[in-house]
């Protein structure tokens, strides 16, 4: 069967925070844009994945993730879909540290954003493989209920999170640690039916943390030595709580069978916890699992081998580069795939929980978005070029908004000039991002570009 063919300037694969930002950014630059997403909504882990809160947009002193990401967050807050306990003085911008998310309101907001920008949006559509002519991608093949289709464009953005397009185009990548071990996954869920008092009580770490640990060690719930959790009230009145709870070990986010096992295990864990709450927490007698994620919370799969490889020293030295397209500051957070305390101690490495001081941040270079071997492809989101420890900081959703916005604009610039992504004028890219409201610490411009082979870069 001959596939249907669609022509655009920029095609974006993946509709999570990075993909939505890339599509909006390219469309606002005047490009004809299409975005394809395998799920039934945009937003990725913030919507289908039910992650209960955004990681910080702020470095503790000011918002460093701005532009499209902050625009979406501000509009969501105005609709009552994003809320935080910290309220700034009148006239000051909120810092937005750990903002809780209403996934349903966010879904509608992103629908409106994408449609309003004139982007050709296609949900329920799986990217299958790129079509290459030499070192250029000429089309992206997809499969859906409509059958096989080819989406042709001059430039492409891989925002799949797993570098699916880049990997299938032959771009080199890293995956996991030196032995290929991956961080465990988590399936998020929402528990409702709580009394307001019980919801507020559970939100306090001093209450739920000891309860979880004691129940795990006593064998009342599975994964005896796994005490990971974070939670946020799913609504301001705290009668429903979103949980990021425990782990599914040995999950490979690039393998369908592994994902199937993980999401089934995650749903079982959600019911198990809910039963514990009904038994042991006052005010939770009518608690029930209101919803569980349609996506597995995969923390780590492929990381492209790009023109620049951010490493842990990039984080620790707060490094800025002449081609930075964003700034960020999130703590390094690497979840160890150990099932016992002894395994966790053995697998833990220095730097796995590194953090910056308030007011500090590092830069994200444009070169870290450029995969090798392909001329017209950029990668945005958690698959950018970095080592495993650096990935623990840059993999989260606020940074995905920022890298997506830069990738979308750069792709539009490359498409308009009929050039490759390496030929994009980075100074013009930076200036346009800043004019749009993005934060880039342009002090890095005063530095000379490091030669390949120095720390932080691949030879």
CSV table of C-alpha atoms in Angstrom, one decimal:
chain,number,residue,atom,x,y,z
A,1,UNK,CA,0.0,0.0,0.0
A,2,UNK,CA,1.4,3.4,-0.9
A,3,UNK,CA,1.5,5.6,2.2
A,4,UNK,CA,-0.2,9.0,2.3
A,5,UNK,CA,2.3,11.8,2.0
A,6,UNK,CA,2.2,15.2,3.9
A,7,UNK,CA,4.5,18.1,3.2
A,8,UNK,CA,5.8,20.5,5.9
A,9,UNK,CA,8.7,22.7,6.9
A,10,UNK,CA,9.2,21.1,10.3
A,11,UNK,CA,7.9,17.8,11.7
A,12,UNK,CA,8.1,17.0,15.4
A,13,UNK,CA,7.9,13.5,16.7
A,14,UNK,CA,6.6,13.3,20.3
A,15,UNK,CA,4.0,15.5,22.0
A,16,UNK,CA,5.3,15.8,25.6
A,17,UNK,CA,6.6,19.1,27.0
A,18,UNK,CA,9.6,19.1,24.6
A,19,UNK,CA,7.5,18.3,21.5
A,20,UNK,CA,4.7,20.8,22.3
A,21,UNK,CA,7.3,23.5,22.9
A,22,UNK,CA,9.1,22.6,19.7
A,23,UNK,CA,6.0,22.7,17.6
A,24,UNK,CA,4.8,26.0,19.0
A,25,UNK,CA,8.2,27.6,18.7
A,26,UNK,CA,8.6,26.5,15.0
A,27,UNK,CA,5.0,27.6,14.2
A,28,UNK,CA,5.5,31.0,15.8
A,29,UNK,CA,8.6,31.4,13.6
A,30,UNK,CA,6.3,31.1,10.5
A,31,UNK,CA,7.1,27.5,9.7
A,32,UNK,CA,4.5,24.9,8.5
A,33,UNK,CA,4.6,22.4,11.4
A,34,UNK,CA,3.2,19.0,12.1
A,35,UNK,CA,3.4,17.1,15.4
A,36,UNK,CA,2.7,13.4,15.8
A,37,UNK,CA,2.1,11.8,19.2
A,38,UNK,CA,1.3,8.1,20.0
A,39,UNK,CA,-1.0,8.9,23.0
A,40,UNK,CA,-4.4,10.5,22.9
A,41,UNK,CA,-3.3,13.8,24.4
A,42,UNK,CA,-0.4,16.2,24.5
A,43,UNK,CA,1.7,16.7,27.6
A,44,UNK,CA,3.5,13.4,28.0
A,45,UNK,CA,4.4,12.6,31.6
A,46,UNK,CA,2.5,15.7,32.9
A,47,UNK,CA,-0.8,14.4,31.5
A,48,UNK,CA,-0.8,10.8,30.3
A,49,UNK,CA,1.9,10.0,32.9
A,50,UNK,CA,0.1,11.7,35.8
A,51,UNK,CA,3.4,13.0,37.3
A,52,UNK,CA,1.9,15.0,40.2
A,53,UNK,CA,4.1,18.1,40.0
A,54,UNK,CA,6.6,20.0,37.8
A,55,UNK,CA,10.2,20.1,39.0
A,56,UNK,CA,11.4,23.6,39.8
A,57,UNK,CA,11.3,26.3,37.1
A,58,UNK,CA,13.5,28.3,39.5
A,59,UNK,CA,17.0,28.3,40.7
A,60,UNK,CA,15.8,29.4,44.1
A,61,UNK,CA,16.1,33.1,43.4
A,62,UNK,CA,14.4,33.5,40.0
A,63,UNK,CA,12.7,31.6,37.2
A,64,UNK,CA,15.3,30.3,34.8
A,65,UNK,CA,12.8,28.2,32.7
A,66,UNK,CA,10.8,30.9,30.9
A,67,UNK,CA,9.5,31.3,27.4
A,68,UNK,CA,6.9,28.8,26.3
A,69,UNK,CA,7.3,26.6,29.4
A,70,UNK,CA,6.5,29.5,31.8
A,71,UNK,CA,3.8,30.8,29.4
A,72,UNK,CA,2.0,27.4,29.7
A,73,UNK,CA,2.5,27.2,33.4
A,74,UNK,CA,1.2,30.8,34.0
A,75,UNK,CA,-1.9,30.1,31.9
A,76,UNK,CA,-2.5,26.8,33.7
A,77,UNK,CA,-2.3,28.6,37.0
A,78,UNK,CA,-4.8,31.2,35.9
A,79,UNK,CA,-7.2,28.3,35.0
A,80,UNK,CA,-6.8,26.8,38.5
A,81,UNK,CA,-4.7,23.9,37.1
A,82,UNK,CA,-1.4,24.7,38.7
A,83,UNK,CA,-0.9,25.6,42.4
A,84,UNK,CA,1.8,26.1,44.9
A,85,UNK,CA,2.0,26.9,48.6
A,86,UNK,CA,4.5,29.7,48.0
A,87,UNK,CA,3.0,33.1,47.2
A,88,UNK,CA,5.4,35.9,46.3
A,89,UNK,CA,4.9,39.6,47.4
A,90,UNK,CA,2.5,41.5,45.2
A,91,UNK,CA,4.0,42.4,41.8
A,92,UNK,CA,6.7,39.7,41.9
A,93,UNK,CA,6.8,36.7,39.6
A,94,UNK,CA,6.3,33.4,41.4
A,95,UNK,CA,9.4,31.2,41.5
A,96,UNK,CA,7.4,28.1,40.7
A,97,UNK,CA,9.2,25.5,42.7
A,98,UNK,CA,7.4,22.1,42.6
A,99,UNK,CA,4.2,23.3,41.1
A,100,UNK,CA,1.3,20.8,41.4
A,101,UNK,CA,-0.5,19.9,38.1
A,102,UNK,CA,-4.1,19.3,37.2
A,103,UNK,CA,-3.6,17.0,34.2
A,104,UNK,CA,-7.1,17.4,32.8
A,105,UNK,CA,-6.9,21.2,32.6
A,106,UNK,CA,-3.4,20.9,31.1
A,107,UNK,CA,-4.6,18.6,28.4
A,108,UNK,CA,-7.2,21.1,27.2
A,109,UNK,CA,-4.8,24.0,27.5
A,110,UNK,CA,-2.2,22.2,25.3
A,111,UNK,CA,-4.9,21.3,22.8
A,112,UNK,CA,-5.8,24.9,22.5
A,113,UNK,CA,-2.2,26.0,22.2
A,114,UNK,CA,-1.3,23.6,19.5
A,115,UNK,CA,-4.5,24.2,17.5
A,116,UNK,CA,-4.3,28.0,17.9
A,117,UNK,CA,-0.8,28.1,16.5
A,118,UNK,CA,-1.9,26.4,13.3
A,119,UNK,CA,0.1,23.3,13.9
A,120,UNK,CA,-1.1,20.1,12.1
A,121,UNK,CA,-1.7,17.9,15.1
A,122,UNK,CA,-2.0,14.1,14.9
A,123,UNK,CA,-2.6,12.1,18.1
A,124,UNK,CA,-2.8,8.2,18.1
A,125,UNK,CA,0.0,8.2,15.6
A,126,UNK,CA,3.2,6.3,16.2
A,127,UNK,CA,6.5,7.4,14.5
A,128,UNK,CA,8.0,4.2,13.0
A,129,UNK,CA,11.1,5.2,11.1
A,130,UNK,CA,12.8,8.0,9.3
A,131,UNK,CA,13.4,7.9,5.5
A,132,UNK,CA,17.0,9.0,4.7
A,133,UNK,CA,18.7,10.3,1.6
A,134,UNK,CA,22.4,10.3,2.4
A,135,UNK,CA,22.8,12.2,5.7
A,136,UNK,CA,19.4,13.9,5.5
A,137,UNK,CA,16.0,12.8,6.7
A,138,UNK,CA,13.5,13.4,3.9
A,139,UNK,CA,10.4,12.0,5.7
A,140,UNK,CA,9.2,10.4,8.9
A,141,UNK,CA,7.0,7.3,8.5
A,142,UNK,CA,4.2,6.8,10.9
A,143,UNK,CA,1.4,4.2,11.5
A,144,UNK,CA,-2.1,4.9,12.8
A,145,UNK,CA,-5.7,3.9,12.2
A,146,UNK,CA,-5.3,5.9,9.0
A,147,UNK,CA,-2.6,3.5,7.9
A,148,UNK,CA,0.9,4.2,6.8
A,149,UNK,CA,1.9,7.8,6.2
A,150,UNK,CA,5.0,9.8,5.3
A,151,UNK,CA,5.5,13.2,6.8
A,152,UNK,CA,8.0,15.1,4.7
A,153,UNK,CA,9.9,18.2,5.9
A,154,UNK,CA,13.1,20.1,5.6
A,155,UNK,CA,13.9,19.7,9.3
A,156,UNK,CA,12.9,17.3,12.1
A,157,UNK,CA,12.8,17.4,15.9
A,158,UNK,CA,13.0,14.1,17.8
A,159,UNK,CA,11.1,14.8,21.1
A,160,UNK,CA,10.2,11.1,21.7
A,161,UNK,CA,12.2,11.0,24.9
A,162,UNK,CA,13.9,7.8,23.8
A,163,UNK,CA,15.6,9.3,20.7
A,164,UNK,CA,13.6,6.8,18.6
A,165,UNK,CA,14.0,8.8,15.4
A,166,UNK,CA,17.7,9.6,16.0
A,167,UNK,CA,18.5,5.9,16.8
A,168,UNK,CA,16.6,4.6,13.8
A,169,UNK,CA,18.4,7.2,11.6
A,170,UNK,CA,21.7,5.6,12.6
A,171,UNK,CA,22.8,8.3,15.1
A,172,UNK,CA,25.1,6.9,17.9
A,173,UNK,CA,23.8,7.0,21.5
A,174,UNK,CA,24.4,5.8,25.0
A,175,UNK,CA,22.0,3.9,27.1
A,176,UNK,CA,22.0,3.4,30.9
A,177,UNK,CA,25.2,3.0,32.9
A,178,UNK,CA,28.5,1.3,31.8
A,179,UNK,CA,26.8,-2.1,32.0
A,180,UNK,CA,23.5,-1.0,30.3
A,181,UNK,CA,21.6,-0.9,33.6
A,182,UNK,CA,18.7,1.6,33.5
A,183,UNK,CA,17.0,3.6,36.3
A,184,UNK,CA,13.8,1.9,37.5
A,185,UNK,CA,10.5,3.2,36.3
A,186,UNK,CA,7.4,4.5,38.3
A,187,UNK,CA,3.7,4.4,37.4
A,188,UNK,CA,2.0,7.4,38.9
A,189,UNK,CA,-1.6,7.4,40.1
A,190,UNK,CA,-4.2,9.5,41.9
A,191,UNK,CA,-6.0,8.4,45.1
A,192,UNK,CA,-9.3,10.1,45.8
A,193,UNK,CA,-12.1,9.7,48.4
A,194,UNK,CA,-10.1,11.1,51.3
A,195,UNK,CA,-11.4,13.5,53.8
A,196,UNK,CA,-9.7,17.0,53.6
A,197,UNK,CA,-8.1,16.3,57.0
A,198,UNK,CA,-6.7,13.0,55.8
A,199,UNK,CA,-5.4,14.5,52.6
A,200,UNK,CA,-3.5,17.2,54.5
A,201,UNK,CA,-2.2,14.6,56.9
A,202,UNK,CA,-0.9,12.4,54.2
A,203,UNK,CA,0.8,15.3,52.5
A,204,UNK,CA,3.2,15.7,55.4
A,205,UNK,CA,6.3,13.7,54.8
A,206,UNK,CA,6.7,13.1,58.6
A,207,UNK,CA,3.5,11.1,58.5
A,208,UNK,CA,3.4,9.2,55.2
A,209,UNK,CA,7.2,8.4,55.0
A,210,UNK,CA,7.3,6.4,58.2
A,211,UNK,CA,4.0,4.7,57.4
A,212,UNK,CA,5.4,3.6,54.0
A,213,UNK,CA,8.7,2.4,55.4
A,214,UNK,CA,7.1,0.5,58.3
A,215,UNK,CA,4.5,-1.2,56.0
A,216,UNK,CA,7.2,-2.2,53.5
A,217,UNK,CA,9.6,-3.7,56.0
A,218,UNK,CA,6.7,-5.5,57.7
A,219,UNK,CA,5.8,-7.1,54.4
A,220,UNK,CA,2.3,-5.5,54.2
A,221,UNK,CA,3.2,-4.1,50.8
A,222,UNK,CA,5.6,-5.4,48.2
A,223,UNK,CA,9.2,-4.2,47.4
A,224,UNK,CA,10.4,-4.5,51.0
A,225,UNK,CA,13.4,-2.1,50.7
A,226,UNK,CA,11.9,0.3,48.2
A,227,UNK,CA,10.6,3.4,50.1
A,228,UNK,CA,10.6,5.9,47.2
A,229,UNK,CA,7.6,8.2,46.9
A,230,UNK,CA,6.6,11.8,46.3
A,231,UNK,CA,3.1,13.2,46.3
A,232,UNK,CA,1.1,16.3,45.7
A,233,UNK,CA,-2.5,17.1,46.3
A,234,UNK,CA,-4.2,16.7,42.9
A,235,UNK,CA,-6.6,19.6,43.9
A,236,UNK,CA,-6.2,22.6,46.2
A,237,UNK,CA,-8.6,21.0,48.8
A,238,UNK,CA,-6.4,17.9,49.1
A,239,UNK,CA,-9.2,15.4,48.9
A,240,UNK,CA,-7.3,13.7,46.1
A,241,UNK,CA,-3.5,13.1,46.0
A,242,UNK,CA,-1.2,12.3,43.1
A,243,UNK,CA,1.4,9.7,43.9
A,244,UNK,CA,4.8,9.1,42.3
A,245,UNK,CA,5.3,5.8,44.3
A,246,UNK,CA,7.9,3.0,44.4
A,247,UNK,CA,9.6,1.5,41.4
A,248,UNK,CA,9.4,-1.2,38.8
A,249,UNK,CA,12.9,-2.5,38.3
A,250,UNK,CA,14.5,-3.6,35.0
A,251,UNK,CA,12.2,-1.5,32.9
A,252,UNK,CA,13.5,-0.8,29.4
A,253,UNK,CA,11.4,2.0,27.9
A,254,UNK,CA,12.5,1.0,24.4
A,255,UNK,CA,10.9,-2.5,24.8
A,256,UNK,CA,7.2,-3.0,24.5
A,257,UNK,CA,7.1,-6.2,26.6
A,258,UNK,CA,9.1,-4.5,29.4
A,259,UNK,CA,6.7,-1.6,29.4
A,260,UNK,CA,3.7,-3.9,29.5
A,261,UNK,CA,5.1,-5.7,32.6
A,262,UNK,CA,6.0,-2.3,34.3
A,263,UNK,CA,2.5,-0.7,33.8
A,264,UNK,CA,0.7,-3.9,35.1
A,265,UNK,CA,3.0,-3.9,38.1
A,266,UNK,CA,2.4,-0.2,38.7
A,267,UNK,CA,-1.3,-0.6,38.6
A,268,UNK,CA,-1.1,-3.5,41.1
A,269,UNK,CA,1.1,-1.3,43.4
A,270,UNK,CA,-1.5,1.5,43.3
A,271,UNK,CA,-4.3,-0.8,44.5
A,272,UNK,CA,-2.0,-2.2,47.1
A,273,UNK,CA,-1.2,1.2,48.6
A,274,UNK,CA,-4.8,2.3,48.5
A,275,UNK,CA,-5.8,-0.8,50.5
A,276,UNK,CA,-3.1,0.1,53.0
A,277,UNK,CA,-4.5,3.6,53.4
A,278,UNK,CA,-8.0,2.4,53.9
A,279,UNK,CA,-6.9,0.0,56.6
A,280,UNK,CA,-4.4,2.2,58.5
A,281,UNK,CA,-5.1,5.9,58.0
A,282,UNK,CA,-8.0,7.7,59.6
A,283,UNK,CA,-10.2,9.5,57.0
A,284,UNK,CA,-9.1,7.2,54.2
A,285,UNK,CA,-11.8,4.5,54.7
A,286,UNK,CA,-13.4,5.4,51.3
A,287,UNK,CA,-10.1,5.9,49.4
A,288,UNK,CA,-9.9,4.6,45.9
A,289,UNK,CA,-7.6,4.8,42.9
A,290,UNK,CA,-9.3,7.4,40.8
A,291,UNK,CA,-6.9,7.1,37.9
A,292,UNK,CA,-3.6,5.5,37.0
A,293,UNK,CA,-1.1,6.7,34.4
A,294,UNK,CA,-1.4,5.6,30.7
A,295,UNK,CA,2.3,6.0,30.4
A,296,UNK,CA,5.1,4.3,32.4
A,297,UNK,CA,7.3,6.9,34.1
A,298,UNK,CA,10.5,6.0,32.3
A,299,UNK,CA,13.5,7.9,33.7
A,300,UNK,CA,16.2,6.8,31.4
A,301,UNK,CA,16.7,5.2,28.0
A,302,UNK,CA,18.9,6.5,25.1
A,303,UNK,CA,21.0,9.7,25.3
A,304,UNK,CA,22.3,10.8,21.9
A,305,UNK,CA,26.0,11.2,21.3
A,306,UNK,CA,25.9,14.8,20.2
A,307,UNK,CA,28.3,17.6,19.1
A,308,UNK,CA,28.7,18.4,22.8
A,309,UNK,CA,28.3,16.0,25.7
A,310,UNK,CA,27.3,17.5,29.0
A,311,UNK,CA,28.9,15.7,32.0
A,312,UNK,CA,28.7,15.9,35.7
A,313,UNK,CA,31.5,18.5,35.7
A,314,UNK,CA,29.3,20.7,33.5
A,315,UNK,CA,26.8,20.6,36.4
A,316,UNK,CA,29.3,21.0,39.3
A,317,UNK,CA,31.2,23.9,37.6
A,318,UNK,CA,28.0,25.7,36.6
A,319,UNK,CA,29.4,25.8,33.1
A,320,UNK,CA,28.1,28.3,30.5
A,321,UNK,CA,29.0,28.0,26.8
A,322,UNK,CA,28.9,30.5,23.9
A,323,UNK,CA,26.1,28.5,22.3
A,324,UNK,CA,23.8,28.1,25.3
A,325,UNK,CA,20.1,28.0,24.4
A,326,UNK,CA,18.8,27.6,27.9
A,327,UNK,CA,19.8,27.6,31.6
A,328,UNK,CA,18.8,25.2,34.3
A,329,UNK,CA,19.6,24.1,37.8
A,330,UNK,CA,17.6,21.0,38.9
A,331,UNK,CA,19.4,18.7,41.4
A,332,UNK,CA,21.0,15.5,40.0
A,333,UNK,CA,18.5,12.7,40.7
A,334,UNK,CA,19.5,9.2,39.6
A,335,UNK,CA,17.3,6.4,40.9
A,336,UNK,CA,19.5,3.3,41.7
A,337,UNK,CA,18.2,0.0,40.4
A,338,UNK,CA,18.9,-1.8,43.7
A,339,UNK,CA,16.3,-3.9,45.5
A,340,UNK,CA,18.1,-4.1,48.8
A,341,UNK,CA,20.0,-1.5,50.9
A,342,UNK,CA,23.3,-3.4,50.2
A,343,UNK,CA,22.6,-3.2,46.4
A,344,UNK,CA,21.8,0.5,46.7
A,345,UNK,CA,25.0,1.2,48.5
A,346,UNK,CA,27.0,-0.8,46.0
A,347,UNK,CA,25.5,0.9,43.0
A,348,UNK,CA,25.5,4.5,44.3
A,349,UNK,CA,28.2,6.7,42.8
A,350,UNK,CA,29.5,10.2,43.8
A,351,UNK,CA,27.4,12.9,42.2
A,352,UNK,CA,24.1,11.0,42.1
A,353,UNK,CA,22.5,13.5,44.5
A,354,UNK,CA,24.5,16.7,43.6
A,355,UNK,CA,22.8,20.0,43.9
A,356,UNK,CA,23.5,23.7,43.3
A,357,UNK,CA,23.2,26.6,45.7
A,358,UNK,CA,20.2,29.0,45.4
A,359,UNK,CA,20.8,31.4,42.6
A,360,UNK,CA,23.1,29.1,40.6
A,361,UNK,CA,22.5,27.4,37.2
A,362,UNK,CA,24.3,25.9,34.3
A,363,UNK,CA,23.9,26.4,30.6
A,364,UNK,CA,22.5,23.9,28.0
A,365,UNK,CA,24.5,24.2,24.8
A,366,UNK,CA,22.8,24.1,21.4
A,367,UNK,CA,25.4,21.5,20.4
A,368,UNK,CA,24.0,19.0,22.9
A,369,UNK,CA,20.8,18.9,20.8
A,370,UNK,CA,22.6,17.9,17.6
A,371,UNK,CA,23.0,14.2,17.0
A,372,UNK,CA,25.8,12.9,14.9
A,373,UNK,CA,25.5,11.6,11.4
A,374,UNK,CA,22.3,13.5,10.4
A,375,UNK,CA,22.2,17.0,8.9
A,376,UNK,CA,18.6,18.1,9.6
A,377,UNK,CA,17.6,16.6,12.9
A,378,UNK,CA,17.6,18.0,16.4
A,379,UNK,CA,16.8,16.1,19.6
A,380,UNK,CA,15.0,17.8,22.5
A,381,UNK,CA,13.9,16.5,25.9
A,382,UNK,CA,15.6,13.9,28.1
A,383,UNK,CA,17.5,12.3,25.3
A,384,UNK,CA,19.9,15.3,24.7
A,385,UNK,CA,23.6,14.6,24.8
A,386,UNK,CA,24.9,14.1,28.3
A,387,UNK,CA,26.4,11.5,30.6
A,388,UNK,CA,24.3,9.6,33.1
A,389,UNK,CA,24.8,11.8,36.1
A,390,UNK,CA,24.1,15.0,34.1
A,391,UNK,CA,21.1,13.3,32.7
A,392,UNK,CA,19.8,13.1,36.3
A,393,UNK,CA,19.4,16.9,36.3
A,394,UNK,CA,18.4,17.8,32.7
A,395,UNK,CA,15.8,15.0,32.1
A,396,UNK,CA,12.9,16.7,33.8
A,397,UNK,CA,10.0,18.5,32.3
A,398,UNK,CA,10.9,22.2,32.8
A,399,UNK,CA,14.2,21.6,31.0
A,400,UNK,CA,12.3,19.7,28.3
A,401,UNK,CA,10.2,22.8,27.6
A,402,UNK,CA,13.3,24.8,27.2
A,403,UNK,CA,15.2,22.5,24.9
A,404,UNK,CA,12.1,21.9,22.9
A,405,UNK,CA,11.5,25.6,22.3
A,406,UNK,CA,15.1,26.1,21.2
A,407,UNK,CA,15.0,23.0,18.9
A,408,UNK,CA,11.7,24.1,17.3
A,409,UNK,CA,13.0,27.6,16.5
A,410,UNK,CA,16.3,26.3,15.2
A,411,UNK,CA,14.6,23.8,13.0
A,412,UNK,CA,12.4,26.5,11.6
A,413,UNK,CA,15.5,28.7,10.9
A,414,UNK,CA,17.2,25.8,9.2
A,415,UNK,CA,14.1,25.0,7.1
A,416,UNK,CA,13.8,28.5,6.0
A,417,UNK,CA,17.4,28.8,4.9
A,418,UNK,CA,17.4,25.3,3.4
A,419,UNK,CA,20.5,24.5,5.4
A,420,UNK,CA,21.4,21.9,8.0
A,421,UNK,CA,21.0,22.4,11.8
A,422,UNK,CA,24.7,22.9,12.2
A,423,UNK,CA,24.6,26.0,10.0
A,424,UNK,CA,22.0,27.8,12.1
A,425,UNK,CA,23.3,31.2,13.3
A,426,UNK,CA,23.4,30.5,17.0
A,427,UNK,CA,23.7,34.2,18.0
A,428,UNK,CA,20.5,34.9,16.1
A,429,UNK,CA,18.9,31.9,17.7
A,430,UNK,CA,19.8,33.1,21.1
A,431,UNK,CA,18.7,36.6,20.5
A,432,UNK,CA,15.3,35.4,19.2
A,433,UNK,CA,14.8,33.1,22.2
A,434,UNK,CA,15.6,35.9,24.6
A,435,UNK,CA,13.3,38.3,22.8
A,436,UNK,CA,10.6,35.7,23.2
A,437,UNK,CA,11.2,35.7,27.0
A,438,UNK,CA,13.6,32.8,27.4
A,439,UNK,CA,16.4,33.1,30.0
A,440,UNK,CA,19.9,32.4,28.7
A,441,UNK,CA,23.0,33.5,30.7
A,442,UNK,CA,24.8,35.1,27.9
A,443,UNK,CA,28.0,35.5,30.0
A,444,UNK,CA,29.0,32.3,28.2
A,445,UNK,CA,29.4,34.2,25.0
A,446,UNK,CA,32.6,35.7,26.4
A,447,UNK,CA,34.1,32.3,26.5
A,448,UNK,CA,35.9,30.8,23.5
A,449,UNK,CA,34.4,27.5,22.2
A,450,UNK,CA,36.2,24.5,23.7
A,451,UNK,CA,38.1,22.3,21.3
A,452,UNK,CA,36.7,18.7,20.9
A,453,UNK,CA,38.3,16.4,23.4
A,454,UNK,CA,38.2,18.7,26.4
A,455,UNK,CA,36.3,17.8,29.6
A,456,UNK,CA,32.5,17.8,28.9
A,457,UNK,CA,32.9,17.1,25.2
A,458,UNK,CA,33.4,14.0,23.1
A,459,UNK,CA,36.5,13.8,21.0
